[in-house]
C-alpha atoms as one frame of an Amber mdcrd trajectory, in Angstrom:
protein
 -51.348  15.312 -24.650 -54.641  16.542 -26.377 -56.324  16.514 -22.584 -53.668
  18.716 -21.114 -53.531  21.159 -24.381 -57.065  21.455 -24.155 -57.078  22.078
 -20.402 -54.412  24.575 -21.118 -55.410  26.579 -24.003 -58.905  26.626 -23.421
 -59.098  28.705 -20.159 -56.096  30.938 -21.714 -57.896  31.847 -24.343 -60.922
  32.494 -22.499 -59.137  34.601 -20.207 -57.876  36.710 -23.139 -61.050  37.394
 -24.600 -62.907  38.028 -21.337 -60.546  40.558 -20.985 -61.375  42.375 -24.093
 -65.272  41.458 -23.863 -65.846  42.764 -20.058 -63.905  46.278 -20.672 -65.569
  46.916 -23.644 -69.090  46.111 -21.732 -67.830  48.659 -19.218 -67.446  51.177
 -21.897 -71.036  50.743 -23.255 -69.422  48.356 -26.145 -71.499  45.453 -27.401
 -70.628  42.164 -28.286 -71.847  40.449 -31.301 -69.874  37.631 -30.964 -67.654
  35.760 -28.279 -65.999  32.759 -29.878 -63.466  30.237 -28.237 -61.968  28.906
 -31.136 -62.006  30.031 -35.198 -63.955  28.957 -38.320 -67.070  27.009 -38.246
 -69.663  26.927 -35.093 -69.782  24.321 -33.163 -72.567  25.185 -30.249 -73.190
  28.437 -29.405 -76.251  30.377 -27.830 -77.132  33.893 -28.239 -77.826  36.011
 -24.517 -80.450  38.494 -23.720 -77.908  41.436 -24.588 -77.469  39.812 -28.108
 -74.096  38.347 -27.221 -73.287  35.129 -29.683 -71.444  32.997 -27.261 -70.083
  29.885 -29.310 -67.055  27.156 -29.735 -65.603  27.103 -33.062 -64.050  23.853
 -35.101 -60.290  25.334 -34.918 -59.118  25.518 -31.017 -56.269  27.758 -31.908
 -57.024  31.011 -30.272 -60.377  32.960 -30.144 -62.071  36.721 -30.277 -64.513
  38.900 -29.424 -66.249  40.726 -32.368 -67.635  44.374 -31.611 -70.729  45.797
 -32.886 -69.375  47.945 -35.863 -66.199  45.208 -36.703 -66.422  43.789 -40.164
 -65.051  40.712 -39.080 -63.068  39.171 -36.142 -59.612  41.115 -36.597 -61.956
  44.439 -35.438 -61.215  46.150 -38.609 -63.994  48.793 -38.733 -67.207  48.168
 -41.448 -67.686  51.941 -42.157 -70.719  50.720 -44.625 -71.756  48.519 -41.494
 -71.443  51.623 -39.201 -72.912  54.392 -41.775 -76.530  52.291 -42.023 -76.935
  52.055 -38.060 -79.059  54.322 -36.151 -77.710  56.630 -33.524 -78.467  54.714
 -30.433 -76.861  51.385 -32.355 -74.145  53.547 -33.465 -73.076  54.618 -29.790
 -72.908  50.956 -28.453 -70.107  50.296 -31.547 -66.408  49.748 -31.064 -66.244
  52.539 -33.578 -68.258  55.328 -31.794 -65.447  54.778 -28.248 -63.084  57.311
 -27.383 -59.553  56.085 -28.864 -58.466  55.737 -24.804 -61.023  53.341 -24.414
 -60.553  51.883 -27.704 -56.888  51.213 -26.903 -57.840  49.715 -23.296 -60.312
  47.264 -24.462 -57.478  45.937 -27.013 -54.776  45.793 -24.350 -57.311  44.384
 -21.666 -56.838  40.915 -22.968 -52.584  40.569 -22.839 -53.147  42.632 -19.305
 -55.473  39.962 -18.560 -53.052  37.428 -19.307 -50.052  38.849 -17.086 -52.398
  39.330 -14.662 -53.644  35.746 -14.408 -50.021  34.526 -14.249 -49.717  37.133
 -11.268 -52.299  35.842  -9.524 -50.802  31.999  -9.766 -46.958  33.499  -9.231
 -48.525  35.221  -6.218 -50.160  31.796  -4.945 -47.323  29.728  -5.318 -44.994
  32.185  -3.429 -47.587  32.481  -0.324 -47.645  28.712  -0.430 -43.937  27.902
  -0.789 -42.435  31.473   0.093 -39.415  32.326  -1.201 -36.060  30.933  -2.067
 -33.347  33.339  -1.498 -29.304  33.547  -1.122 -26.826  35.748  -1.135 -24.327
  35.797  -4.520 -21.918  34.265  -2.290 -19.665  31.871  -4.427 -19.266  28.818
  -2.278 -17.858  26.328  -4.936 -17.531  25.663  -8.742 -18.481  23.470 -11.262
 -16.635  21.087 -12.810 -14.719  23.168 -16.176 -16.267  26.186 -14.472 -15.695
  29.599 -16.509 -15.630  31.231 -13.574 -13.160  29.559 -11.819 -10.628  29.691
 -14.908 -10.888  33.486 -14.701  -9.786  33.514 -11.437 -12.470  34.188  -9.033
 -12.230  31.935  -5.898 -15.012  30.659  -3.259 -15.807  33.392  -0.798 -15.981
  36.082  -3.342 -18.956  38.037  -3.218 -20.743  38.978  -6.674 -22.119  43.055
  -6.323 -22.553  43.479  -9.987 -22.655  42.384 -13.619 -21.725  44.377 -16.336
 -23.006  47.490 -13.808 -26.145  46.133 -12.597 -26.091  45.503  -8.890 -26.823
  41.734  -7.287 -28.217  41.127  -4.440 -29.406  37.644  -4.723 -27.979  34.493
  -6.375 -30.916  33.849  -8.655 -29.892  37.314 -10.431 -27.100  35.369 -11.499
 -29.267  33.166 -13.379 -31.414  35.768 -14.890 -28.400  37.578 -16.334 -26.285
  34.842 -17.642 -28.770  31.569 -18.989 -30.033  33.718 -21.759 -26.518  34.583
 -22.988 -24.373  31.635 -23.828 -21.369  32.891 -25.015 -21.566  36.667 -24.149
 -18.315  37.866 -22.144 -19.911  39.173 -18.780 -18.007  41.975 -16.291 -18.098
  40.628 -13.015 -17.910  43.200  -9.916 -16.318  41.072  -6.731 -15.850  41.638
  -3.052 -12.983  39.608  -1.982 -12.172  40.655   1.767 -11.774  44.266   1.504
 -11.101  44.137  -2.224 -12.330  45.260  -5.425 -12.317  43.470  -8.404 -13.371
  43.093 -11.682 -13.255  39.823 -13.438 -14.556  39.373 -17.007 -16.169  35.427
 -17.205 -17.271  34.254 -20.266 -20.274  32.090 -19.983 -20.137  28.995 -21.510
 -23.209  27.195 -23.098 -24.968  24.232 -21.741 -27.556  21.727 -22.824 -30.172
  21.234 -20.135 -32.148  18.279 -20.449 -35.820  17.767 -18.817 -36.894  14.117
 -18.114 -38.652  14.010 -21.137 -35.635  15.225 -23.260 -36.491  18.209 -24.097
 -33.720  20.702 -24.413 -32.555  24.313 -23.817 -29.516  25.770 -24.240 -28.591
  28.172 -21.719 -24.982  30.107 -20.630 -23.217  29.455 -17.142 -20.443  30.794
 -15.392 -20.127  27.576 -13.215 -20.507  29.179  -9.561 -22.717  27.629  -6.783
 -24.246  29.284  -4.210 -24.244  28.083  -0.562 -27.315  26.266   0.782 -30.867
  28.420   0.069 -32.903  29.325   2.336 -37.022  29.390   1.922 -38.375  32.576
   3.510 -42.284  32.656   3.599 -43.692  35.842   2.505 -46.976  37.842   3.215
 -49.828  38.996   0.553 -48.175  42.455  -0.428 -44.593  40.403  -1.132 -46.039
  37.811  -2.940 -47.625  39.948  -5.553 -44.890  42.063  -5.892 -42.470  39.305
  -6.502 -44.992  37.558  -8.680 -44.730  40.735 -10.193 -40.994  40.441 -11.108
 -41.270  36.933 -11.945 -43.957  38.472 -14.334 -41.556  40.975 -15.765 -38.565
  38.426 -15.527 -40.237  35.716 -18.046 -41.156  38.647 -20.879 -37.655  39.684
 -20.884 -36.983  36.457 -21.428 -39.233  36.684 -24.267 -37.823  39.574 -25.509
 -34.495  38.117 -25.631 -35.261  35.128 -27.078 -36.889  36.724 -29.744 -33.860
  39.030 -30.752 -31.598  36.306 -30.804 -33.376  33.989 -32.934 -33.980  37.275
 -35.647 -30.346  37.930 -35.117 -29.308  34.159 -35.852 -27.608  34.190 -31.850
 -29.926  31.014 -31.292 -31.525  28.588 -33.763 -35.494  28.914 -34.868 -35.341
  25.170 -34.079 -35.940  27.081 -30.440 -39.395  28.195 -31.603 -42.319  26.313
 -30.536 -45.573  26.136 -31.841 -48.966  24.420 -30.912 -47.918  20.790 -31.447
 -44.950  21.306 -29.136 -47.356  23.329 -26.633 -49.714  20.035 -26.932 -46.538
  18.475 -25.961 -45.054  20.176 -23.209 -48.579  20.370 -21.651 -49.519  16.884
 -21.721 -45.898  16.635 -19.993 -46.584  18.753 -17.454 -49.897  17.505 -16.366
 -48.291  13.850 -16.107 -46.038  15.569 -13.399 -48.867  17.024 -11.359 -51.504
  20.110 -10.924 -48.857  22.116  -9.829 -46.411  21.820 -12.579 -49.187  22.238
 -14.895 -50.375  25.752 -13.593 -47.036  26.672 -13.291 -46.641  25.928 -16.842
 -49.817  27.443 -17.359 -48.758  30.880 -15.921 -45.348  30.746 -18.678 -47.880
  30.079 -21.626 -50.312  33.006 -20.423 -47.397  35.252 -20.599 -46.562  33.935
 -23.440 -49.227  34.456 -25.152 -49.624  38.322 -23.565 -45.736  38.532 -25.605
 -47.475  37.635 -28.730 -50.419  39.395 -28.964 -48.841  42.930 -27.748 -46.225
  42.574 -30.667 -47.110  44.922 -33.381 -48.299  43.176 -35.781 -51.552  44.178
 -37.502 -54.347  41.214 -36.885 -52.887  41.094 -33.344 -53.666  43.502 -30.000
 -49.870  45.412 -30.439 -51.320  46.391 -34.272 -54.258  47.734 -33.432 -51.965
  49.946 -30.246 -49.936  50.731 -33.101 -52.734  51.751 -35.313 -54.183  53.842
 -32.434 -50.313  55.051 -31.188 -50.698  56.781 -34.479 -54.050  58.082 -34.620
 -53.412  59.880 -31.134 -50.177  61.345 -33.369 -51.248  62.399 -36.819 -54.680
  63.512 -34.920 -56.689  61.057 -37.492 -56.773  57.907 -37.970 -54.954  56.102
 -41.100 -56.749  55.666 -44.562 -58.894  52.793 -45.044 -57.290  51.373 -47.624
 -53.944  51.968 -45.800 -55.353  49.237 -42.617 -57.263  47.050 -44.863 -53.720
  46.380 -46.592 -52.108  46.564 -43.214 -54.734  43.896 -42.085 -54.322  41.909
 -44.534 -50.579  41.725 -44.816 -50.176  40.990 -40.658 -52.851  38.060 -41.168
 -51.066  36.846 -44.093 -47.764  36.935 -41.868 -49.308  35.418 -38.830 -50.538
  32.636 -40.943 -47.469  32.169 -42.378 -45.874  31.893 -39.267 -48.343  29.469
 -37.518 -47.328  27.381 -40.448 -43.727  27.539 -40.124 -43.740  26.844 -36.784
 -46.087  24.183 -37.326 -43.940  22.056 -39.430 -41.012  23.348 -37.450 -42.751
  20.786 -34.349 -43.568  18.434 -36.711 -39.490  18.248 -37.769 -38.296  18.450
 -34.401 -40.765  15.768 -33.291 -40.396  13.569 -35.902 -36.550  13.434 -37.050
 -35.413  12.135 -40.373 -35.068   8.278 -40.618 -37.534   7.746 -37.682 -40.595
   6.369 -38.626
């Protein structure tokens, strides 16, 4: 378990803060300090360009620290900044343009997607693609579907208005809404018809027991077929598949705040120690597959906006561009503080949410 989290976190975060650290090099930005990892130093060793690079004693994340940051959040040291000279002062995160400012913070969640692009994009020119046609061929056992009267041969052009043109937009559309009431656009001969299924909820079970609850209609397509695909394809489906997984996030995410699924659903690094020392047990390819879902994952969090994360600092600089000027000091120094006291707070919770999920009552 500690192996594969390791294997899996580690070149993540690197990834992330490469990102950052080689955009802001391109801008004339220099790095004081590249750290996998927070708190104390481990080993680290300093480059000709004055570049700290180091491993820190908590493997929960990492940064890059700008000349001209008072610490690693990037909040500006305007004390720091004031005593520099003029050639220090133009190599500073401070002294960039607020476009390249807000490109060197997104560069590391656009890293991120972009890695899991690049492993979508292998996996579909190795495997190519599994497609067929939302053509219901047969139906579950207790299949929602079937009890509102659709029938095998019926063709599936649309749900709730959004056209369907392959079977594994069914999927898409319907797992992340158990119990929603879906409008279902049929072709059945020369026919017409709209059918409103309501998607049931299902436990799905991994071999390790792991659960998610996801809605289904009950319909089964007819036999798949694999199509291989050529360079261009595969990135643009990997692409989709990007795309397809943060909407996922998104969804997930309104739910739980909205109470529509339980926080029991949240996972944090114990259970990501968990589900990666699963994954490598079933093989390289699982694992970077898994790898590709955590990268985006971890693109999701950082771009929220939260201030101590890449989406506050967007936000901060969303409303710079606005107001023409950037906000008080004291205004993001509370800001900072609050969104670090939140994130902590929320590693915490989800922390001990593993810990319960892991480790039920009466179990010892």
């Amino acid at each position: 378990m500690i192996i594969g989290f390791i294997l899996l976190l580690g070149p993540l975060v690197v990834i992330h803060e490469l990102g950052h650290y080689l955009v802001g090099r391109w801008f004339g930005v220099r790095a004081e300090a590249f750290s996998v990892g927070f708190g104390k130093e481990v080993w680290g060793r300093t480059d000709k360009r004055g570049t700290r690079w180091k491993l820190s004693a908590i493997p929960l994340g990492g940064y890059v620290q700008f000349a001209g940051d008072m610490d690693p959040t990037s909040r500006p040291d305007d004390e720091k900044f004031a005593a520099l000279t003029p050639e220090q002062k133009a190599e500073t995160f401070n002294a960039a343009k607020l476009w390249q400012k807000a490109l060197i913070v997104a560069a590391g969640p656009l890293t991120n997607l972009l890695f899991a692009v690049i492993i979508f994009a292998a996996f579909n020119m190795a495997f190519g693609k599994v497609t067929a046609l939302p053509l219901v061929d047969s139906f579950t056992p207790d299949s929602p579907a079937a009890a509102a009267g659709m029938r095998p041969g019926d063709r599936i052009t649309a749900i709730d208005g959004k056209p369907v043109d392959e079977f594994d937009s069914l999927r898409e559309a319907i797992w992340p809404y158990p119990g929603r009431t879906f409008q279902l656009e049929v072709k059945r001969g020369g026919e017409a018809l709209a059918i409103p299924v309501r998607a049931a909820e299902k436990v799905l079970k991994d071999r390790f027991g792991n659960e998610s609850h996801v809605g289904i209609i009950g319909v089964k397509a007819a036999t798949p077929r694999i199509v291989p695909v050529g360079p261009v394809e595969a990135v643009g489906l990997a692409g989709k598949q990007t795309v397809s997984v943060m909407k996922m996030l998104v969804v997930g995410v309104q739910q739980i705040v909205t109470g529509q699924r339980s926080v029991d659903e949240l996972g944090g690094p114990i259970k990501t120690a968990k589900y990666s020392g699963e994954q490598l047990s079933l093989g390289w390819l699982s694992f970077v597959s898994f790898a590709a879902f955590i990268s985006i994952n971890l693109a999701f969090i950082n771009l929220l906006p939260i201030p101590a994360l890449d989406g506050g600092h967007l936000a901060f600089y969303a409303a710079e561009a606005v107001r023409r000027k950037p906000l008080g000091a004291r205004s993001q120094d509370w800001a900072y503080r609050t969104g670090l006291a939140f994130v902590l707070a929320l590693m915490l919770f989800v922390t001990l949410n593993d810990l319960a999920s892991l480790l039920p009552l009466g179990q010892g």
